[in-house]
Amino acid sequence: MAESVTITDNRTGESIEIPIVNDGISAAEWKKLLGNIWFYDPAFTQTASTSSAITEIDGDNGILRYRGYPIEQLAEHSSYLEVAYLLLHGELPTKEQFAKWNHDVTYHTFIHENVRKRFMEGFHYDAHPMGMLVSAVAALSTFYLEAKNIHDEEVREKQIIRLIAKMPTLAACAHRFSVGQPFVYPDNSLDFPSNFLSMMWKVAEPRYDANPALAHALDVLFILHADHEQNCGTAAMRVAGSAHADPYSCTAAAAATLYGPRHGGANEAVIHMLTQIGDITNVDDFMKSVKEGRGRLQGFGHRVYKNYDPRAKIIKQIADEVFEITGKNPLLDIALRLEEVALADEYFVSRKLYPNVDFYSGLIYQAMGFPIEIFTVLFAIPRTAGWLAHWKELLEQDQKIARPRQLYIGPEVRDYVPLEQR
Ligand code: ACO
């Protein structure tokens, strides 16, 4: 075989030639000779957990494509709802398909009154909106009992539409509750981002008309966050999905990982970091502390991108458009200086650490008036489309239940000692 590796078990002298397919070797082939030898790879750094036809990332060259379409083209010409359709169905919709999709999502934006009254209003007054969202999404499974019929294509599609449609409503509901404002019902006459902004900001006016440029900026941010192949949240979605849990429970699992500061929580962490630095004159001291291992430069570095994150480039442009309307975020100068220093510093250059999607997104959200606690929720809204696309793909692939091996490093067998003898 031209493309293969040969592995010899030196204990027995036996050899096996394993074909290399798509730059990888399959565990099934490996198992034939070395069935008792595991790969020790806790963070999946060298393990492909699946094959997927949804999103392609070339981390060395800073390339991101959804279903083959470059992210730059989608950000410029498409809308989040169209991108969600693309991720889920594999092709851009025709006019008729899009009209139906848009209609279906729009008409599923309402949440059951008991989700609001019993769950959302049951949280403590200072609950983190991301904690509320994770719990509320899981709770939805108790409202749509048919959702567990995951092999019924029609049922599956219905839950996908519900989840995509209800995420903004739950997100806005979490925010309104946390600031003591009444819930705003969805307005079906508005498009997806404008409706979300209406649910966030409407006060007493009969209809809230968002600034179209800000609604558009938010929509582009939604496109950029819609999918990112096997990230931590998507991996969680696939693991939960492989156990055949319903899509609400799977989405809650995925959203729970997004809550973490190493993942979707980084946009929040960036603002805290910039606020802590406080002034451009403190940047050098801060960078020194990062290089000495006292903390990380939040919003920098990525497991896959070893080049500029293409989403960060687009976000930087949107930031300028948003700041023209909202006024410049005072933290921007600190962020720009941090980037300038980092990109010229041997520590960051040698480790290929570049700004990721979260470095500038928080600055835009903050300028648009979103409270810091809701940033990760803003990430979860569009990522739902990606999670569900992977969930659907996993079921179509009929993947086995995800069940990794472990290396046991605990004590040898020992006898129980009764409490009075310890
Ligand atoms: N600041 C300073 N040093 C860093 C940073 C950073 N942000 N990121 C990585 N490094 C250093 C590490 O200390 C390590 O150095 P060493 O080789 O001397 O030990 C080296 O770069 C490699 O880092 P790892 O932690 O091994 O990289 P990994 O792929 O595991 O981590 C991660 C990726 C989690 C994104 C990391 O870069 C990080 O913590 N960044 C900050 C948080 C962040 O922005 N997260 C958002 C990611 S994008 C997203 O989820 C939407």
CSV table of C-alpha atoms and ligand atoms in Angstrom, one decimal:
chain,number,residue,atom,x,y,z
A,1,MET,CA,0.0,0.0,0.0
A,2,ALA,CA,1.4,3.4,-1.0
A,3,GLU,CA,-0.4,5.3,1.8
A,4,SER,CA,0.0,3.2,4.9
A,5,VAL,CA,2.0,2.6,8.1
A,6,THR,CA,3.4,-0.7,9.3
A,7,ILE,CA,3.2,-1.4,13.0
A,8,THR,CA,5.2,-4.3,14.6
A,9,ASP,CA,4.3,-5.7,17.9
A,10,ASN,CA,7.9,-6.4,19.3
A,11,ARG,CA,6.5,-8.8,21.9
A,12,THR,CA,5.3,-11.2,19.3
A,13,GLY,CA,7.1,-10.1,16.1
A,14,GLU,CA,3.7,-9.7,14.3
A,15,SER,CA,3.3,-6.8,11.9
A,16,ILE,CA,0.3,-5.2,10.4
A,17,GLU,CA,0.1,-2.7,7.6
A,18,ILE,CA,-2.6,-0.1,8.2
A,19,PRO,CA,-3.9,2.1,5.3
A,20,ILE,CA,-3.9,5.8,5.8
A,21,VAL,CA,-7.3,7.2,4.7
A,22,ASN,CA,-7.9,10.9,4.7
A,23,ASP,CA,-4.8,11.6,6.7
A,24,GLY,CA,-5.9,9.1,9.4
A,25,ILE,CA,-5.9,5.5,10.5
A,26,SER,CA,-9.0,3.8,11.7
A,27,ALA,CA,-9.2,2.4,15.2
A,28,ALA,CA,-10.9,-0.7,13.7
A,29,GLU,CA,-7.8,-1.5,11.7
A,30,TRP,CA,-5.5,-0.9,14.7
A,31,LYS,CA,-7.6,-3.2,16.8
A,32,LYS,CA,-6.9,-6.1,14.5
A,33,LEU,CA,-3.3,-6.4,15.9
A,34,LEU,CA,-3.2,-4.2,18.9
A,35,GLY,CA,-6.7,-4.6,20.4
A,36,ASN,CA,-5.5,-4.2,24.0
A,37,ILE,CA,-3.4,-1.1,23.3
A,38,TRP,CA,-5.3,2.2,23.7
A,39,PHE,CA,-4.4,5.7,22.6
A,40,TYR,CA,-4.0,8.0,25.6
A,41,ASP,CA,-5.5,11.2,24.2
A,42,PRO,CA,-7.8,12.8,26.9
A,43,ALA,CA,-8.3,16.1,25.0
A,44,PHE,CA,-8.7,14.5,21.6
A,45,THR,CA,-5.6,16.4,20.4
A,46,GLN,CA,-4.7,13.6,17.9
A,47,THR,CA,-8.1,11.8,17.6
A,48,ALA,CA,-10.8,12.3,15.0
A,49,SER,CA,-14.1,11.4,16.8
A,50,THR,CA,-16.1,11.4,13.6
A,51,SER,CA,-16.2,12.1,9.9
A,52,SER,CA,-18.4,15.0,9.0
A,53,ALA,CA,-19.6,16.8,5.9
A,54,ILE,CA,-20.7,20.1,7.6
A,55,THR,CA,-17.8,22.4,8.4
A,56,GLU,CA,-14.2,22.4,7.2
A,57,ILE,CA,-11.4,24.2,9.0
A,58,ASP,CA,-7.9,24.5,7.8
A,59,GLY,CA,-6.2,25.9,10.9
A,60,ASP,CA,-2.8,26.5,9.4
A,61,ASN,CA,-4.2,28.7,6.7
A,62,GLY,CA,-7.0,30.3,8.6
A,63,ILE,CA,-9.8,28.8,6.5
A,64,LEU,CA,-13.4,28.2,7.6
A,65,ARG,CA,-16.1,26.9,5.3
A,66,TYR,CA,-19.7,25.8,6.0
A,67,ARG,CA,-20.7,23.0,3.5
A,68,GLY,CA,-17.9,24.3,1.2
A,69,TYR,CA,-18.9,27.9,1.3
A,70,PRO,CA,-16.2,30.3,2.6
A,71,ILE,CA,-17.2,32.1,5.8
A,72,GLU,CA,-16.3,35.4,4.2
A,73,GLN,CA,-18.9,35.0,1.5
A,74,LEU,CA,-21.6,33.8,3.8
A,75,ALA,CA,-20.9,36.7,6.2
A,76,GLU,CA,-21.1,39.2,3.3
A,77,HIS,CA,-24.1,37.9,1.4
A,78,SER,CA,-26.1,35.5,3.6
A,79,SER,CA,-28.3,35.6,6.7
A,80,TYR,CA,-28.1,33.5,9.9
A,81,LEU,CA,-31.4,31.7,9.1
A,82,GLU,CA,-30.2,30.9,5.6
A,83,VAL,CA,-26.9,29.6,7.0
A,84,ALA,CA,-28.7,27.5,9.6
A,85,TYR,CA,-30.7,25.9,6.7
A,86,LEU,CA,-27.4,25.3,4.9
A,87,LEU,CA,-25.8,23.7,7.9
A,88,LEU,CA,-28.8,21.5,8.6
A,89,HIS,CA,-29.7,20.5,5.0
A,90,GLY,CA,-26.4,20.6,3.2
A,91,GLU,CA,-27.5,23.0,0.5
A,92,LEU,CA,-28.6,26.7,0.3
A,93,PRO,CA,-32.4,26.8,0.2
A,94,THR,CA,-34.3,27.7,-2.9
A,95,LYS,CA,-36.7,30.8,-2.6
A,96,GLU,CA,-39.6,28.5,-1.7
A,97,GLN,CA,-37.6,26.4,0.8
A,98,PHE,CA,-36.3,29.6,2.5
A,99,ALA,CA,-39.8,31.1,2.7
A,100,LYS,CA,-41.1,27.9,4.4
A,101,TRP,CA,-38.1,27.7,6.7
A,102,ASN,CA,-38.4,31.4,7.7
A,103,HIS,CA,-42.1,31.0,8.3
A,104,ASP,CA,-41.6,27.8,10.4
A,105,VAL,CA,-38.9,29.3,12.6
A,106,THR,CA,-40.8,32.5,13.0
A,107,TYR,CA,-44.0,30.7,14.1
A,108,HIS,CA,-42.2,28.6,16.7
A,109,THR,CA,-40.6,31.5,18.6
A,110,PHE,CA,-43.1,31.5,21.4
A,111,ILE,CA,-42.3,29.5,24.6
A,112,HIS,CA,-44.9,27.6,26.7
A,113,GLU,CA,-46.1,30.0,29.4
A,114,ASN,CA,-45.0,27.5,32.0
A,115,VAL,CA,-41.4,27.6,30.8
A,116,ARG,CA,-41.5,31.3,31.6
A,117,LYS,CA,-43.6,31.2,34.8
A,118,ARG,CA,-42.4,28.0,36.4
A,119,PHE,CA,-38.8,27.8,35.2
A,120,MET,CA,-37.5,31.2,34.2
A,121,GLU,CA,-39.2,33.1,37.0
A,122,GLY,CA,-38.2,30.4,39.5
A,123,PHE,CA,-34.5,31.3,39.3
A,124,HIS,CA,-32.8,33.3,42.0
A,125,TYR,CA,-32.8,37.1,41.1
A,126,ASP,CA,-29.1,37.1,40.3
A,127,ALA,CA,-28.9,33.8,38.4
A,128,HIS,CA,-26.4,33.8,35.5
A,129,PRO,CA,-28.4,33.9,32.2
A,130,MET,CA,-26.2,31.1,30.8
A,131,GLY,CA,-27.2,28.8,33.7
A,132,MET,CA,-30.8,29.8,33.2
A,133,LEU,CA,-30.5,29.0,29.4
A,134,VAL,CA,-28.9,25.6,30.0
A,135,SER,CA,-31.6,24.6,32.4
A,136,ALA,CA,-34.4,26.0,30.4
A,137,VAL,CA,-33.3,24.2,27.2
A,138,ALA,CA,-33.1,20.9,29.1
A,139,ALA,CA,-36.6,21.6,30.6
A,140,LEU,CA,-38.0,22.0,27.1
A,141,SER,CA,-37.7,18.2,26.7
A,142,THR,CA,-40.4,17.8,29.3
A,143,PHE,CA,-42.8,19.9,27.2
A,144,TYR,CA,-42.3,18.1,23.9
A,145,LEU,CA,-42.5,14.4,24.9
A,146,GLU,CA,-42.4,13.3,21.3
A,147,ALA,CA,-38.9,14.6,21.0
A,148,LYS,CA,-37.5,11.3,22.2
A,149,ASN,CA,-38.7,9.7,18.9
A,150,ILE,CA,-35.4,10.6,17.4
A,151,HIS,CA,-35.7,8.2,14.5
A,152,ASP,CA,-38.8,9.8,13.2
A,153,GLU,CA,-37.6,12.3,10.6
A,154,GLU,CA,-40.6,14.6,10.9
A,155,VAL,CA,-40.4,14.7,14.7
A,156,ARG,CA,-36.7,15.4,14.4
A,157,GLU,CA,-37.3,18.4,12.0
A,158,LYS,CA,-39.9,19.8,14.3
A,159,GLN,CA,-37.6,19.9,17.3
A,160,ILE,CA,-34.9,21.4,15.2
A,161,ILE,CA,-37.2,24.2,14.2
A,162,ARG,CA,-38.4,24.7,17.8
A,163,LEU,CA,-34.9,24.8,19.2
A,164,ILE,CA,-33.6,27.3,16.7
A,165,ALA,CA,-36.7,29.5,17.1
A,166,LYS,CA,-36.9,29.4,20.9
A,167,MET,CA,-33.3,30.0,21.8
A,168,PRO,CA,-33.5,33.8,21.3
A,169,THR,CA,-36.8,33.9,23.2
A,170,LEU,CA,-35.2,32.0,26.2
A,171,ALA,CA,-32.1,34.2,26.0
A,172,ALA,CA,-34.0,37.4,26.1
A,173,CYS,CA,-36.3,36.0,28.8
A,174,ALA,CA,-33.2,35.2,30.9
A,175,HIS,CA,-32.0,38.8,30.5
A,176,ARG,CA,-35.3,40.5,31.2
A,177,PHE,CA,-35.7,38.4,34.4
A,178,SER,CA,-32.2,39.2,35.6
A,179,VAL,CA,-32.8,43.0,35.3
A,180,GLY,CA,-36.3,42.9,36.7
A,181,GLN,CA,-38.1,43.8,33.5
A,182,PRO,CA,-41.2,42.1,32.1
A,183,PHE,CA,-41.0,39.4,29.5
A,184,VAL,CA,-41.5,40.6,25.9
A,185,TYR,CA,-43.3,38.3,23.6
A,186,PRO,CA,-41.9,37.5,20.2
A,187,ASP,CA,-43.0,39.8,17.3
A,188,ASN,CA,-43.6,37.7,14.3
A,189,SER,CA,-43.5,40.7,12.0
A,190,LEU,CA,-39.8,41.1,12.6
A,191,ASP,CA,-36.9,39.2,11.1
A,192,PHE,CA,-34.8,36.9,13.3
A,193,PRO,CA,-32.2,39.3,14.7
A,194,SER,CA,-34.6,42.3,14.9
A,195,ASN,CA,-37.1,40.1,16.9
A,196,PHE,CA,-34.3,39.2,19.3
A,197,LEU,CA,-33.4,42.8,19.8
A,198,SER,CA,-37.1,43.7,20.3
A,199,MET,CA,-37.4,41.0,23.0
A,200,MET,CA,-34.2,42.3,24.7
A,201,TRP,CA,-34.9,46.1,24.6
A,202,LYS,CA,-38.6,46.8,24.1
A,203,VAL,CA,-40.1,48.9,26.8
A,204,ALA,CA,-43.5,50.6,26.3
A,205,GLU,CA,-43.5,51.3,22.6
A,206,PRO,CA,-46.1,49.3,20.5
A,207,ARG,CA,-43.3,48.0,18.2
A,208,TYR,CA,-39.5,48.0,18.7
A,209,ASP,CA,-37.7,48.8,15.5
A,210,ALA,CA,-34.0,47.9,16.0
A,211,ASN,CA,-31.4,50.0,14.2
A,212,PRO,CA,-31.1,48.0,10.9
A,213,ALA,CA,-27.3,48.3,10.9
A,214,LEU,CA,-27.1,46.9,14.4
A,215,ALA,CA,-29.5,44.1,13.6
A,216,HIS,CA,-27.4,43.2,10.5
A,217,ALA,CA,-24.2,43.3,12.6
A,218,LEU,CA,-25.8,40.9,15.1
A,219,ASP,CA,-26.9,38.6,12.2
A,220,VAL,CA,-23.3,38.5,10.9
A,221,LEU,CA,-22.0,37.6,14.3
A,222,PHE,CA,-24.7,34.8,14.4
A,223,ILE,CA,-23.4,33.5,11.0
A,224,LEU,CA,-19.8,33.5,12.3
A,225,HIS,CA,-20.8,31.6,15.4
A,226,ALA,CA,-23.1,29.1,13.8
A,227,ASP,CA,-20.7,26.2,13.6
A,228,HIS,CA,-17.1,25.2,14.1
A,229,GLU,CA,-16.8,21.5,13.6
A,230,GLN,CA,-15.8,19.3,16.5
A,231,ASN,CA,-15.3,21.9,19.2
A,232,CYS,CA,-16.0,21.1,22.9
A,233,GLY,CA,-19.7,21.9,22.7
A,234,THR,CA,-20.3,20.0,19.5
A,235,ALA,CA,-18.3,17.0,20.9
A,236,ALA,CA,-20.6,17.1,23.9
A,237,MET,CA,-23.7,17.2,21.6
A,238,ARG,CA,-22.4,14.2,19.7
A,239,VAL,CA,-21.6,12.2,22.9
A,240,ALA,CA,-25.0,12.9,24.4
A,241,GLY,CA,-26.6,12.3,21.0
A,242,SER,CA,-24.8,9.0,20.6
A,243,ALA,CA,-26.7,7.8,23.7
A,244,HIS,CA,-29.9,8.7,21.8
A,245,ALA,CA,-30.9,11.4,24.3
A,246,ASP,CA,-33.6,13.8,23.0
A,247,PRO,CA,-32.3,16.9,21.2
A,248,TYR,CA,-33.2,19.3,24.0
A,249,SER,CA,-31.1,17.3,26.5
A,250,CYS,CA,-28.3,17.1,24.0
A,251,THR,CA,-28.4,20.8,23.3
A,252,ALA,CA,-28.4,21.5,27.1
A,253,ALA,CA,-25.2,19.4,27.4
A,254,ALA,CA,-23.6,21.3,24.5
A,255,ALA,CA,-24.6,24.6,26.0
A,256,ALA,CA,-23.2,23.6,29.3
A,257,THR,CA,-19.7,23.2,27.9
A,258,LEU,CA,-20.0,26.6,26.1
A,259,TYR,CA,-20.5,28.2,29.5
A,260,GLY,CA,-16.9,27.4,30.4
A,261,PRO,CA,-14.3,30.3,30.0
A,262,ARG,CA,-12.0,28.1,27.9
A,263,HIS,CA,-14.8,27.9,25.4
A,264,GLY,CA,-17.8,30.3,24.8
A,265,GLY,CA,-17.2,32.0,28.1
A,266,ALA,CA,-14.0,33.5,26.7
A,267,ASN,CA,-15.8,36.6,25.3
A,268,GLU,CA,-17.0,37.5,28.8
A,269,ALA,CA,-13.5,36.8,30.2
A,270,VAL,CA,-12.0,39.1,27.6
A,271,ILE,CA,-14.0,42.1,28.8
A,272,HIS,CA,-13.1,41.3,32.4
A,273,MET,CA,-9.5,41.2,31.4
A,274,LEU,CA,-9.6,44.4,29.5
A,275,THR,CA,-11.4,46.1,32.3
A,276,GLN,CA,-8.8,44.9,34.8
A,277,ILE,CA,-6.0,46.1,32.6
A,278,GLY,CA,-7.8,49.4,32.7
A,279,ASP,CA,-5.4,51.6,30.7
A,280,ILE,CA,-3.2,51.2,27.7
A,281,THR,CA,-0.1,52.0,29.8
A,282,ASN,CA,-0.7,48.8,31.8
A,283,VAL,CA,-0.6,46.5,28.7
A,284,ASP,CA,3.2,45.8,28.9
A,285,ASP,CA,3.0,44.7,32.6
A,286,PHE,CA,0.0,42.6,31.8
A,287,MET,CA,1.7,40.8,28.9
A,288,LYS,CA,4.7,40.2,31.2
A,289,SER,CA,2.5,38.5,33.7
A,290,VAL,CA,0.9,36.3,31.0
A,291,LYS,CA,4.4,35.2,29.7
A,292,GLU,CA,5.4,34.4,33.3
A,293,GLY,CA,2.4,32.0,33.4
A,294,ARG,CA,0.2,34.2,35.6
A,295,GLY,CA,-3.0,34.0,33.6
A,296,ARG,CA,-3.8,33.8,29.9
A,297,LEU,CA,-4.4,36.4,27.3
A,298,GLN,CA,-8.1,35.8,26.9
A,299,GLY,CA,-9.4,35.7,23.4
A,300,PHE,CA,-6.1,34.5,22.1
A,301,GLY,CA,-5.1,31.0,21.0
A,302,HIS,CA,-7.0,28.1,19.5
A,303,ARG,CA,-6.7,24.4,19.4
A,304,VAL,CA,-7.1,24.3,15.6
A,305,TYR,CA,-6.2,27.8,14.3
A,306,LYS,CA,-2.5,28.3,14.2
A,307,ASN,CA,-3.0,31.4,12.2
A,308,TYR,CA,-5.4,34.4,12.4
A,309,ASP,CA,-8.9,33.1,13.1
A,310,PRO,CA,-10.8,34.1,9.9
A,311,ARG,CA,-13.9,35.0,12.1
A,312,ALA,CA,-11.8,37.5,14.1
A,313,LYS,CA,-10.9,39.3,10.9
A,314,ILE,CA,-14.6,39.8,9.9
A,315,ILE,CA,-15.5,40.8,13.4
A,316,LYS,CA,-12.9,43.5,13.5
A,317,GLN,CA,-14.6,45.0,10.4
A,318,ILE,CA,-18.0,44.8,12.0
A,319,ALA,CA,-16.7,46.4,15.1
A,320,ASP,CA,-15.9,49.5,13.1
A,321,GLU,CA,-19.4,49.6,11.6
A,322,VAL,CA,-21.0,49.2,15.0
A,323,PHE,CA,-18.8,51.7,16.8
A,324,GLU,CA,-19.8,54.3,14.1
A,325,ILE,CA,-23.3,54.0,15.5
A,326,THR,CA,-22.8,53.3,19.1
A,327,GLY,CA,-19.6,55.3,19.7
A,328,LYS,CA,-16.3,53.5,20.3
A,329,ASN,CA,-16.0,51.1,23.1
A,330,PRO,CA,-13.3,52.6,25.4
A,331,LEU,CA,-11.7,49.2,25.9
A,332,LEU,CA,-11.0,48.9,22.2
A,333,ASP,CA,-7.7,50.8,22.4
A,334,ILE,CA,-6.4,48.4,25.1
A,335,ALA,CA,-7.5,45.4,22.9
A,336,LEU,CA,-5.8,46.8,19.8
A,337,ARG,CA,-2.6,47.5,21.8
A,338,LEU,CA,-2.7,43.9,23.2
A,339,GLU,CA,-3.0,42.5,19.8
A,340,GLU,CA,-0.2,44.6,18.4
A,341,VAL,CA,2.1,43.7,21.3
A,342,ALA,CA,1.2,39.9,21.1
A,343,LEU,CA,1.6,39.6,17.3
A,344,ALA,CA,5.2,41.0,17.7
A,345,ASP,CA,6.1,39.0,20.7
A,346,GLU,CA,8.2,35.9,20.4
A,347,TYR,CA,6.2,34.1,23.1
A,348,PHE,CA,3.0,34.4,21.1
A,349,VAL,CA,4.6,34.1,17.7
A,350,SER,CA,6.4,30.9,18.5
A,351,ARG,CA,3.2,29.3,19.9
A,352,LYS,CA,1.2,30.5,17.0
A,353,LEU,CA,-1.3,32.4,19.2
A,354,TYR,CA,-3.5,34.8,17.3
A,355,PRO,CA,-6.8,36.5,18.3
A,356,ASN,CA,-9.8,34.2,18.1
A,357,VAL,CA,-13.4,34.9,17.5
A,358,ASP,CA,-13.9,36.0,21.1
A,359,PHE,CA,-11.3,38.7,21.2
A,360,TYR,CA,-13.4,41.4,19.6
A,361,SER,CA,-16.9,40.0,19.8
A,362,GLY,CA,-17.4,41.0,23.4
A,363,LEU,CA,-16.4,44.6,22.6
A,364,ILE,CA,-19.2,44.8,20.0
A,365,TYR,CA,-21.7,43.2,22.3
A,366,GLN,CA,-20.8,45.6,25.0
A,367,ALA,CA,-21.1,48.6,22.7
A,368,MET,CA,-24.5,47.4,21.6
A,369,GLY,CA,-25.6,47.5,25.2
A,370,PHE,CA,-25.6,43.8,26.0
A,371,PRO,CA,-24.6,43.1,29.6
A,372,ILE,CA,-21.5,41.0,30.0
A,373,GLU,CA,-23.3,38.0,31.5
A,374,ILE,CA,-25.3,37.5,28.3
A,375,PHE,CA,-22.3,37.3,25.9
A,376,THR,CA,-22.1,33.5,26.0
A,377,VAL,CA,-25.8,33.3,25.6
A,378,LEU,CA,-25.4,35.3,22.4
A,379,PHE,CA,-23.0,32.6,21.3
A,380,ALA,CA,-25.4,29.8,22.1
A,381,ILE,CA,-28.2,31.2,20.0
A,382,PRO,CA,-26.6,30.6,16.6
A,383,ARG,CA,-24.4,27.7,17.7
A,384,THR,CA,-27.7,25.8,18.2
A,385,ALA,CA,-27.9,25.4,14.4
A,386,GLY,CA,-24.4,23.8,14.3
A,387,TRP,CA,-25.1,21.5,17.2
A,388,LEU,CA,-28.3,20.3,15.6
A,389,ALA,CA,-26.7,19.8,12.2
A,390,HIS,CA,-24.1,17.5,13.9
A,391,TRP,CA,-26.8,15.8,15.9
A,392,LYS,CA,-28.7,15.0,12.8
A,393,GLU,CA,-25.6,13.9,10.9
A,394,LEU,CA,-24.7,11.6,13.8
A,395,LEU,CA,-28.1,9.9,13.7
A,396,GLU,CA,-27.9,9.5,10.0
A,397,GLN,CA,-24.4,8.0,10.4
A,398,ASP,CA,-26.0,5.6,12.9
A,399,GLN,CA,-22.9,6.1,15.1
A,400,LYS,CA,-22.3,3.8,18.0
A,401,ILE,CA,-22.5,5.1,21.6
A,402,ALA,CA,-19.5,7.2,22.4
A,403,ARG,CA,-17.6,5.4,25.2
A,404,PRO,CA,-13.9,6.1,25.5
A,405,ARG,CA,-11.4,3.9,27.3
A,406,GLN,CA,-9.4,5.0,30.3
A,407,LEU,CA,-6.0,4.2,31.7
A,408,TYR,CA,-6.6,3.1,35.3
A,409,ILE,CA,-4.0,4.6,37.7
A,410,GLY,CA,-5.7,4.0,41.0
A,411,PRO,CA,-4.9,1.5,43.8
A,412,GLU,CA,-4.5,-2.2,43.4
A,413,VAL,CA,-7.2,-4.4,44.8
A,414,ARG,CA,-7.5,-4.1,48.6
A,415,ASP,CA,-9.8,-5.3,51.4
A,416,TYR,CA,-12.5,-3.1,53.0
A,417,VAL,CA,-11.6,-2.0,56.5
A,418,PRO,CA,-14.6,-1.5,58.9
A,419,LEU,CA,-15.0,2.1,60.1
A,420,GLU,CA,-14.1,1.3,63.8
A,421,GLN,CA,-10.7,0.0,62.6
A,422,ARG,CA,-9.8,3.0,60.5
B,1,ACO,N1,-2.4,33.2,26.6
B,1,ACO,C1,-1.1,32.8,26.9
B,1,ACO,N2,-0.6,31.6,26.6
B,1,ACO,C2,-1.3,30.8,25.9
B,1,ACO,C3,-2.7,31.1,25.5
B,1,ACO,C4,-3.2,32.3,25.9
B,1,ACO,N3,-4.4,32.7,25.6
B,1,ACO,N4,-3.2,30.0,24.9
B,1,ACO,C5,-2.2,29.1,24.8
B,1,ACO,N5,-1.1,29.5,25.5
B,1,ACO,C6,0.2,28.8,25.6
B,1,ACO,C7,0.1,27.7,26.6
B,1,ACO,O1,0.5,28.2,27.9
B,1,ACO,C8,1.1,26.7,26.1
B,1,ACO,O2,2.4,27.2,26.3
B,1,ACO,P1,3.5,26.1,26.7
B,1,ACO,O3,3.7,25.3,25.5
B,1,ACO,O4,4.7,26.9,27.1
B,1,ACO,O5,3.0,25.3,27.8
B,1,ACO,C9,0.9,26.8,24.6
B,1,ACO,O6,0.4,28.2,24.3
B,1,ACO,C10,-0.1,25.9,24.0
B,1,ACO,O7,-1.4,26.0,24.7
B,1,ACO,P2,-2.4,24.9,25.1
B,1,ACO,O8,-3.1,25.3,26.3
B,1,ACO,O9,-1.7,23.6,25.0
B,1,ACO,O10,-3.4,25.0,23.8
B,1,ACO,P3,-4.8,24.3,23.7
B,1,ACO,O11,-5.0,24.0,22.3
B,1,ACO,O12,-5.0,23.2,24.7
B,1,ACO,O13,-5.8,25.5,24.2
B,1,ACO,C11,-7.2,27.3,24.2
B,1,ACO,C12,-6.5,26.3,23.4
B,1,ACO,C13,-8.0,26.7,25.4
B,1,ACO,C14,-8.2,28.1,23.3
B,1,ACO,C15,-6.2,28.3,24.8
B,1,ACO,O14,-5.5,28.9,23.8
B,1,ACO,C16,-6.7,29.3,25.7
B,1,ACO,O15,-6.9,29.0,26.9
B,1,ACO,N6,-7.1,30.6,25.2
B,1,ACO,C17,-7.7,31.6,26.0
B,1,ACO,C18,-9.2,31.3,26.2
B,1,ACO,C19,-9.9,31.5,24.9
B,1,ACO,O16,-9.8,32.5,24.2
B,1,ACO,N7,-10.8,30.6,24.6
B,1,ACO,C20,-11.7,30.7,23.4
B,1,ACO,C21,-11.3,29.7,22.3
B,1,ACO,S1,-12.3,30.0,20.9
B,1,ACO,C22,-13.8,29.3,21.3
B,1,ACO,O17,-13.9,28.4,22.1
B,1,ACO,C23,-14.9,30.0,20.8
